[in-house]
XYZ file of C-alpha atoms in Angstrom:
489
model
C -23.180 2.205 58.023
C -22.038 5.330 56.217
C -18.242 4.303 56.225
C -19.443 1.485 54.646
C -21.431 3.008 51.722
C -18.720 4.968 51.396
C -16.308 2.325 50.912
C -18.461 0.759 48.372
C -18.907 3.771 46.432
C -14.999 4.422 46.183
C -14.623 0.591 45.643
C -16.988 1.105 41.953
C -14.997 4.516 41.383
C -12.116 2.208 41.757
C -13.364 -0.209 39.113
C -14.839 2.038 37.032
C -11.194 3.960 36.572
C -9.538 0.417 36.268
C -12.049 -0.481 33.238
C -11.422 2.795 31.557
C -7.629 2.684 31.698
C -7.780 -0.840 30.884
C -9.993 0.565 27.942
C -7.358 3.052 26.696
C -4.444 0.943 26.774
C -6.770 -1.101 24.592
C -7.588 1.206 22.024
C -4.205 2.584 22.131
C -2.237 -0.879 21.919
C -4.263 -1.588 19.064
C -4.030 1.921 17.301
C -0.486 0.969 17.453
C -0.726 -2.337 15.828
C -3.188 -1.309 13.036
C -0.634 1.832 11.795
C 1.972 -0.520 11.632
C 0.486 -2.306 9.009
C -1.724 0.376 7.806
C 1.273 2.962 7.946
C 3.702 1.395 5.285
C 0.747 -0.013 3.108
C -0.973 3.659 2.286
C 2.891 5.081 2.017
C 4.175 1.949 -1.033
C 0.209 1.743 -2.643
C 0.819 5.893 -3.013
C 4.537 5.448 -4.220
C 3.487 2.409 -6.618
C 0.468 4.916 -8.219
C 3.049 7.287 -8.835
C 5.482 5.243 -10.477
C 2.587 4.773 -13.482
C 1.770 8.502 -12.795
C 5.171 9.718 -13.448
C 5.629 7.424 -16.261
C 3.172 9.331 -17.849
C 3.742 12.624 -17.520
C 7.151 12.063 -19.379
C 5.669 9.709 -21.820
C 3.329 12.923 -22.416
C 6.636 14.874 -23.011
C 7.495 12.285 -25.837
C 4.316 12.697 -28.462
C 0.407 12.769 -28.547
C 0.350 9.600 -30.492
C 2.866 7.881 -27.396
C 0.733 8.772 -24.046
C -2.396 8.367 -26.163
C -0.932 4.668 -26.374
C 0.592 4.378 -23.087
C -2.474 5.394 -20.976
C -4.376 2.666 -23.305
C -1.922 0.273 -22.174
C -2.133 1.232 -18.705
C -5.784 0.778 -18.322
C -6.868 -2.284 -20.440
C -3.232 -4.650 -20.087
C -1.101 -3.149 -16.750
C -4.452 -2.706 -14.406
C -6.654 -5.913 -15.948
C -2.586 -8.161 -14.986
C -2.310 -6.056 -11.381
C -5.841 -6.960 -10.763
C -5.653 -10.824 -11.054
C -2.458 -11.102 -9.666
C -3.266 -8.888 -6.739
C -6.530 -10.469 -6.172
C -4.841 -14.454 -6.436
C -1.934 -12.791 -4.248
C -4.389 -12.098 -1.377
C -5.367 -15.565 -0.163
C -1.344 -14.983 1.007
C -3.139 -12.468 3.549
C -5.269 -15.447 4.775
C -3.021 -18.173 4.724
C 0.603 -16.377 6.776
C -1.680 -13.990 8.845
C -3.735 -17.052 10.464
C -0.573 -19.325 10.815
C 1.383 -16.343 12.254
C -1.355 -15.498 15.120
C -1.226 -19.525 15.628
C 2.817 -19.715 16.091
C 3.065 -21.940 13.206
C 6.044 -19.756 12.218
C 7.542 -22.311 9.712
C 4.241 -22.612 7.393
C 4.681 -18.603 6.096
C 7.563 -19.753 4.136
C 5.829 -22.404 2.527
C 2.518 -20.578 1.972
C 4.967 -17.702 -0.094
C 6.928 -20.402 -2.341
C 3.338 -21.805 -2.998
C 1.733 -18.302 -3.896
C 4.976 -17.686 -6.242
C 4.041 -21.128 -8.251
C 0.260 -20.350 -8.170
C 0.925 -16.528 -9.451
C 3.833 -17.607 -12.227
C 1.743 -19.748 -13.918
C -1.055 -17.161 -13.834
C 1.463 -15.110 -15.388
C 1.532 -17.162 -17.677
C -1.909 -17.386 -18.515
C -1.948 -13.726 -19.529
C 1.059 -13.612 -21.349
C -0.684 -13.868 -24.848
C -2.965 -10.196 -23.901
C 0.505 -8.515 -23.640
C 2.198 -10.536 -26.864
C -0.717 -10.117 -29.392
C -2.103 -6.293 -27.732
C -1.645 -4.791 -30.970
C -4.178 -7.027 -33.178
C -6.417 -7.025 -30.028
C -6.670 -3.602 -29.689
C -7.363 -2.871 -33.271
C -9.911 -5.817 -33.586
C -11.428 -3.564 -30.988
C -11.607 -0.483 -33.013
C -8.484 0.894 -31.975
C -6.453 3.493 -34.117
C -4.075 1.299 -35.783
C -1.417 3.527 -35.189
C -2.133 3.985 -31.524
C -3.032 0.430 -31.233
C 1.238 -0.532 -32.607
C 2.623 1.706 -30.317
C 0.499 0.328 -27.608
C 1.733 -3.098 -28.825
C 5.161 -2.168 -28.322
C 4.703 -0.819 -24.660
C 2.640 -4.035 -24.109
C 5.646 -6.372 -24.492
C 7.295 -3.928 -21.876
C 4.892 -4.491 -19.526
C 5.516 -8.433 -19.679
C 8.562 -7.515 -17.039
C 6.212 -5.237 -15.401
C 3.497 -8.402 -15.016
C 5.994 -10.830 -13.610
C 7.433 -8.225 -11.235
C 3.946 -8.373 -8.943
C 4.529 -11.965 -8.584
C 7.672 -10.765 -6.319
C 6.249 -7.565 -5.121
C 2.447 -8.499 -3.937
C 3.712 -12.129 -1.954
C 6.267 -10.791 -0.045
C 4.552 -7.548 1.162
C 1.648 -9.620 2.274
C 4.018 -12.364 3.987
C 6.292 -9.640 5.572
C 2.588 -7.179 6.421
C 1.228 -10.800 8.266
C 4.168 -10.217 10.540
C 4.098 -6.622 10.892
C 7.428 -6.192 9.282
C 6.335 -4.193 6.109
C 8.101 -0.593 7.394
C 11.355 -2.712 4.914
C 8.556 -2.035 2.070
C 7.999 1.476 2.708
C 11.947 1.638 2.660
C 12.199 0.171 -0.764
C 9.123 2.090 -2.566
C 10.628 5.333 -1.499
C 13.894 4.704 -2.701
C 12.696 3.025 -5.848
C 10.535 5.951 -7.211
C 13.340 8.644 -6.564
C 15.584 6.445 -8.957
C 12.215 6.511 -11.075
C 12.009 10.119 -11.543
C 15.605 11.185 -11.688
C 16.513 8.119 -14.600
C 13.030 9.314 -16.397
C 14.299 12.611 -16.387
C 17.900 11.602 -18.065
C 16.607 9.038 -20.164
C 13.860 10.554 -21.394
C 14.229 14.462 -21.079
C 18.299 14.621 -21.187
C 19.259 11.484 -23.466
C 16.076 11.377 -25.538
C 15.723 7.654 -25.578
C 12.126 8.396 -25.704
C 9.497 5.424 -25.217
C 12.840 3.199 -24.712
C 14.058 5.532 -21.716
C 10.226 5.856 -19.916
C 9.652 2.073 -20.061
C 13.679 1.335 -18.938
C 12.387 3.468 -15.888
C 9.469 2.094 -14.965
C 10.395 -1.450 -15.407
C 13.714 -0.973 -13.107
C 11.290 0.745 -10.849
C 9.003 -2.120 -10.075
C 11.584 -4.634 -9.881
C 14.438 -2.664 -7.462
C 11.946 -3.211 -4.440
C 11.649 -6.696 -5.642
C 14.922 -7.674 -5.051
C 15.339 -5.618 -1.657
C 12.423 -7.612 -0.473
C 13.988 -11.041 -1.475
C 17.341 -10.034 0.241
C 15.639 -8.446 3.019
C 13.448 -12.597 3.383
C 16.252 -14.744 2.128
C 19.175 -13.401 4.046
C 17.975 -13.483 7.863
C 15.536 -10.590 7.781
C 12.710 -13.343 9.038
C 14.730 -15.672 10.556
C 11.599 -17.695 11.633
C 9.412 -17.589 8.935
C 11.815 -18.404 6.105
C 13.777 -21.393 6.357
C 14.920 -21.964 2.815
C 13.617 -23.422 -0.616
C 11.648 -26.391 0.169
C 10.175 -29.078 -1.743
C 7.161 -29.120 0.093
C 5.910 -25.867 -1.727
C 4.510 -28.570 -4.695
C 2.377 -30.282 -2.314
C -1.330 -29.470 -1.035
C -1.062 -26.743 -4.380
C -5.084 -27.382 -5.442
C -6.487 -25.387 -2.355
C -4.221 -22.491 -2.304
C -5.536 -22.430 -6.228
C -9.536 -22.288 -4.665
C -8.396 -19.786 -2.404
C -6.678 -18.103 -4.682
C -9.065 -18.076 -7.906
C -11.900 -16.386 -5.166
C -9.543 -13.791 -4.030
C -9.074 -12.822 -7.869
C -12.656 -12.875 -8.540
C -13.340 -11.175 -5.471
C -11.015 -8.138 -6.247
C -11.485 -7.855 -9.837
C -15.096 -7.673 -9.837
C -14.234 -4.719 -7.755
C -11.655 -3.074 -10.201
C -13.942 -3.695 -13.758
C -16.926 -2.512 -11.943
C -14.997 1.582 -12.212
C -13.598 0.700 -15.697
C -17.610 -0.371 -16.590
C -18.041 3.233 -15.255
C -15.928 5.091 -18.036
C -16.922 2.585 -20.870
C -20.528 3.600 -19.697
C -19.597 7.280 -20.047
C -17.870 7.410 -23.167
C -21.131 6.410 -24.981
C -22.897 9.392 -23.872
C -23.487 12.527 -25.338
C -21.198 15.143 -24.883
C -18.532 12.199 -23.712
C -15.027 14.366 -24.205
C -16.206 16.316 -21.066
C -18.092 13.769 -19.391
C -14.962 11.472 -20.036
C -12.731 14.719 -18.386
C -14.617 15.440 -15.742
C -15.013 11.317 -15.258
C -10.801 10.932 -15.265
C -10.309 14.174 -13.004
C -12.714 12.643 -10.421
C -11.492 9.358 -10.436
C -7.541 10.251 -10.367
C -8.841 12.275 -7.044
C -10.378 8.951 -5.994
C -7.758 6.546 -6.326
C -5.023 8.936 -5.225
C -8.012 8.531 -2.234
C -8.324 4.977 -2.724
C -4.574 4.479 -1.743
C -5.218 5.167 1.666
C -8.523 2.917 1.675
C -6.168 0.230 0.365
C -3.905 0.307 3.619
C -6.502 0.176 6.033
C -7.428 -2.989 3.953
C -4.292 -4.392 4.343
C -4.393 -3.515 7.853
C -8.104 -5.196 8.587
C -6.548 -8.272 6.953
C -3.775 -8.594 8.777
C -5.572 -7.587 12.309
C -8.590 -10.072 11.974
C -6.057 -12.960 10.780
C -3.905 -12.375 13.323
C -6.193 -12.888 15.937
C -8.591 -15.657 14.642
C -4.979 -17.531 14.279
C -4.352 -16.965 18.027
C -6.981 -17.702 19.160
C -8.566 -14.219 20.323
C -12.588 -13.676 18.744
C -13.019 -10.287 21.054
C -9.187 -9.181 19.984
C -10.537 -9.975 16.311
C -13.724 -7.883 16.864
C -11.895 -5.150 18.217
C -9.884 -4.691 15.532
C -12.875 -4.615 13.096
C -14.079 -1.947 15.561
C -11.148 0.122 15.512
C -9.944 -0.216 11.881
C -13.204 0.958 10.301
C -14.293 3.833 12.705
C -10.335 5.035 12.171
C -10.620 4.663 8.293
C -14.285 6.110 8.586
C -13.510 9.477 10.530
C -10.449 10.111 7.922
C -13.400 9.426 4.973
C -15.791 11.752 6.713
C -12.858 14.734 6.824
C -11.964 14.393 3.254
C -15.744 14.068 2.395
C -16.592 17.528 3.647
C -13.034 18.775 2.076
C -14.683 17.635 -1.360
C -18.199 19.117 -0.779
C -16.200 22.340 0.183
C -13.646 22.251 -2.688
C -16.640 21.327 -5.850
C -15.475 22.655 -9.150
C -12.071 24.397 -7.958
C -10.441 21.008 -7.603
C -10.691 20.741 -11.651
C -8.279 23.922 -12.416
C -5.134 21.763 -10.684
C -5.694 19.124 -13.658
C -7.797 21.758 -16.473
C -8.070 25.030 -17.920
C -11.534 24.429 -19.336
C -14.130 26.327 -17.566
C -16.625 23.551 -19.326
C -14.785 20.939 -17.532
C -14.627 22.524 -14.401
C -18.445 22.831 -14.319
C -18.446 18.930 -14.870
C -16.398 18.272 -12.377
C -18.668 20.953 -9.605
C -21.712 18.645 -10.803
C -20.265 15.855 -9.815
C -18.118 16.550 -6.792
C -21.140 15.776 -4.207
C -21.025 12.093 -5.796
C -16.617 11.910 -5.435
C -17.470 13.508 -2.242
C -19.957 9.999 -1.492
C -17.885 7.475 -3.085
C -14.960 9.062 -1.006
C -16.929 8.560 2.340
C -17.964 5.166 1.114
C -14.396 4.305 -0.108
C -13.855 4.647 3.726
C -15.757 1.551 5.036
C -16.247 -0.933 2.314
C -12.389 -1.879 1.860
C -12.042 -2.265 5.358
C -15.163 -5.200 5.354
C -13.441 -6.413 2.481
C -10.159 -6.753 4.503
C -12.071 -8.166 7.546
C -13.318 -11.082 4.641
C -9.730 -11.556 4.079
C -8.399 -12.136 7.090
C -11.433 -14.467 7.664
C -10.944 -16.322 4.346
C -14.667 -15.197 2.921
C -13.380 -14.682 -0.618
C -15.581 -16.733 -2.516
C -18.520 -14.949 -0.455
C -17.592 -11.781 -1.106
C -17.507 -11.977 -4.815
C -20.906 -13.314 -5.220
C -21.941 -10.330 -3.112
C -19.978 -8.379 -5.470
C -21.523 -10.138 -8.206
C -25.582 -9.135 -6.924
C -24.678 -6.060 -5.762
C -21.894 -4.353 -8.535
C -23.677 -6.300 -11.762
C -27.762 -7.049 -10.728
C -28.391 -3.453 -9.070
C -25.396 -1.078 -9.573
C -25.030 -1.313 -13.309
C -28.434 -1.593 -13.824
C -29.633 1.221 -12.328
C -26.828 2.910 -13.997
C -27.910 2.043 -17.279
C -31.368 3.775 -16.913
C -30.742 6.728 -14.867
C -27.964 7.566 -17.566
C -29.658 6.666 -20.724
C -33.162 6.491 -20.558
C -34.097 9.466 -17.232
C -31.162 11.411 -19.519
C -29.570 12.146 -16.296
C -26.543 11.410 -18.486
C -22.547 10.895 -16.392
C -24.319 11.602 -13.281
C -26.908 8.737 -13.279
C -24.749 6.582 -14.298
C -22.039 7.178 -11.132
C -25.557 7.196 -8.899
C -26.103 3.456 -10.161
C -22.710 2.400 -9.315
C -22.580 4.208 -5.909
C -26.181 2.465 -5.293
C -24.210 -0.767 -6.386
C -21.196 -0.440 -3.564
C -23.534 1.390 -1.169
C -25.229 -2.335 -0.967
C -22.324 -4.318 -0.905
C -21.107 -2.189 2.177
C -24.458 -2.494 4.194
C -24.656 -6.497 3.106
C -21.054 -7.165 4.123
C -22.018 -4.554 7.263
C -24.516 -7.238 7.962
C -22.268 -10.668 7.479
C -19.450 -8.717 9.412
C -22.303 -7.881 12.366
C -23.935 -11.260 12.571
C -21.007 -13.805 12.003
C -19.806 -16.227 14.857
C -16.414 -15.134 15.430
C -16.057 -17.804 17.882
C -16.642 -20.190 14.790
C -14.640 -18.223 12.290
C -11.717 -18.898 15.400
C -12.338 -22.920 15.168
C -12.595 -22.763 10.874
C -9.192 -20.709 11.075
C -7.500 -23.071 13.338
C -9.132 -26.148 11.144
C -7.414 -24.882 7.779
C -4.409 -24.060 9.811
C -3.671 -27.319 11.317
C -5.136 -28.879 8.069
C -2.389 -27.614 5.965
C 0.241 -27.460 8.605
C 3.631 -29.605 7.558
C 5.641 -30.705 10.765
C 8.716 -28.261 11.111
C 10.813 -31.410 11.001
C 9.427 -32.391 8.102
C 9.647 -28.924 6.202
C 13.600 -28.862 7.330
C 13.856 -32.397 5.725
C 12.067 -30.832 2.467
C 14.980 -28.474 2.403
C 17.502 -31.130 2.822
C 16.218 -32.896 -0.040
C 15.860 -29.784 -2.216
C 19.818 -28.401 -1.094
C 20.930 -32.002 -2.018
């Protein structure tokens, strides 16, 4: 009787050691997978910030009147163009990371020649903000002088604008397969040809505005062309299988898709730029408007890393619903966000520590400084925040929410956040610091309401809608080889 209690008691030790190896491999298998992705994304989203960040500090070498118009340029033309063409870029993420978890190897191809058409002529579209900046700026109430230097720069950035066509597809087709380390590769290179040619245009040649913008043009499009080498000549042997014809068909849904990803993100990026318009109509704005840029460089140097966990989420949840796996897919939520979260939680206590001292890397104003103490406990939240909600928003994604998402943006960002903003800063006087509690009220909701959607979806459903578009807009390999034939001939 004993020997057998005994047995049974080392027969559960035995399973319960089993369970919790089979548990570690788990988390460490896909620990593995998610820093692949997320790896090379934070390491190319902090070289492509610097390339505008270097850029200018030399332009700031050139004249007053020259980085007063390039950082103008840089916030209204160069961030409103990387904002729609990132956010239309992103149903990519949906599209190759569900076919590639369902073996339909042959559709990423397609999916990237359609996203090229679908971004070009939303290229397009914006072409006439970067040829007519100049009247536009100074219709409104722009220093004229400012505002034709700002127009010059703004035909610049027209190469600039048609390089992310190139640059966002392919990293999301080559992240959907895990292959984005050929990214990493490329940004690093790029930006140390970016600072050395700034340096001897600019510094040793003085070509001036002509030299900074030479740089930074040839430094978004060198990774371009590594990346179309690196697809086109055997790098993804089973992905890309040519030019095909096929990419004009079944265009009017990657279009939906596409429009909701755009509206999705860029309700996200105008919601921070609301944020500084709302501060420089307060009293006092020259240091509000410091202390606001100091604390917002900090958080989207930040934001970077945020931004590769998002990739990562994306790529994870497609993955999976594409194969087939709804537990694999929650997993990966799992894992992603408590990974992103803990990093959030160590740099929020490094900012509550820090306060004011962070200031005196950017300032010598004492004024400023105080600012920028006042307000560190809010960077510190928007830091920890910064954590979770781009992860959800790469879990949407991957599951092809888009169009849900932004109307959540929409009630949360526009109905409470700006709101509240509005009359903590201007009527309670609380001035810069009411206004960044609205907003932070703003995101805090969208985070718990996509907390909620994320919680209580059916991923066993999301699994049969992901196979459903997949097989919807799935062209027969035979077919898509005949495409080619007919597009060679």
């Amino acid at each position: 009787m004993e020997g057998d209690i005994n047995q049974k008691l080392l027969t559960e030790a035995e399973k319960t050691e089993v369970g919790e190896v089979k548990l570690k491999e788990k988390i460490w298998t896909e620990t593995k997978k998610m820093w692949v992705v997320a790896g090379p994304a934070i390491f190319t989203r902090f070289s492509t910030f610097g390339v505008t960040v270097i850029s200018q500090a030399f332009v700031g070498h050139i004249g007053a009147t020259e980085l007063a118009a390039y950082s103008l340029s840089l916030t209204v033309l160069l961030r409103f163009g990387n904002g729609v063409l990132l956010g239309m870029a992103s149903a990519l993420e949906t599209l190759c990371g569900q076919a590639f978890g369902a073996k339909q190897y042959h559709m990423l191809g397609i999916y990237l020649q359609r996203s090229w058409i679908v971004l070009f002529l939303t290229a397009c579209c914006l072409l006439p903000l970067y040829i007519f900046t100049t009247p536009i700026l100074i219709a409104l109430g722009q220093d004229e002088k400012i505002a034709e230097v700002a127009g010059y720069i703004g035909h610049w950035f027209i190469f600039v604008v048609f390089s992310f066509i190139i640059s966002f597809t392919c990293q999301m087709f080559l992240q959907a397969q895990s292959k984005n380390m050929i990214i990493a590769y490329l940004a690093a290179f790029s930006i140390g040809i970016h600072i050395f040619l700034s340096w001897l245009l600019t510094m040793k040649f003085k070509f001036g505005l002509i030299g900074a913008l030479s740089s930074t043009v040839l430094a978004y499009w060198l990774p371009n062309i590594g990346q179309i080498l690196f697809v086109i000549c055997g790098g993804c042997k089973d992905t890309w299988k040519g030019f095909s014809m096929l990419a004009f068909k079944d265009l009017w849904p990657v279009v939906k898709l596409s429009l909701s990803s755009g509206a999705m993100l860029c309700l996200e990026l105008w919601y921070n730029t609301i944020l500084v318009l709302l501060t420089g109509n307060l009293k006092n704005a020259q240091v509000a408007i410091d202390a606001l840029a100091i604390c917002l460089n900090i958080n989207g140097w930040e934001m970077m890393i945020s931004l590769g966990f998002l990739a990562a989420a994306s790529v994870r949840v497609s993955n999976e619903l594409g194969r087939g796996s709804s537990k694999a897919a929650k997993f990966s939520i799992v894992m992603t966000t408590l990974t992103s979260l803990s990093i959030g939680f160590v740099l929020f206590v490094l900012f509550l520590c820090l306060r004011g001292r962070l200031a005196y890397i950017f300032t010598e104003s004492e004024q400023v400084a105080n600012a920028v103490a006042h307000l560190s406990p809010l960077l510190a939240c928007s830091i920890l925040l910064n954590s979770v909600q781009p992860v959800l928003s790469g879990v949407a994604v991957g599951a092809g929410w888009q169009s849900t998402v932004a109307w959540v943006n929409i009630a949360s960002y526009y109905l409470i956040g700006i709101p509240i903003g509005v009359v903590l800063g201007y009527v309670l006087n609380m001035e810069v610091k009411g206004v960044w509690i609205g907003m932070l009220l703003g995101t805090f909701v969208q985070t718990i309401v996509l907390i909620i959607i994320t919680w209580k979806t059916d991923w066993d459903k999301q699994v049969i809608l992901a196979q459903t578009r997949v097989n919807k807009w799935l062209v027969p390999e035979s077919r898509e080889e005949n495409g080619n034939t007919e597009n060679s001939a």
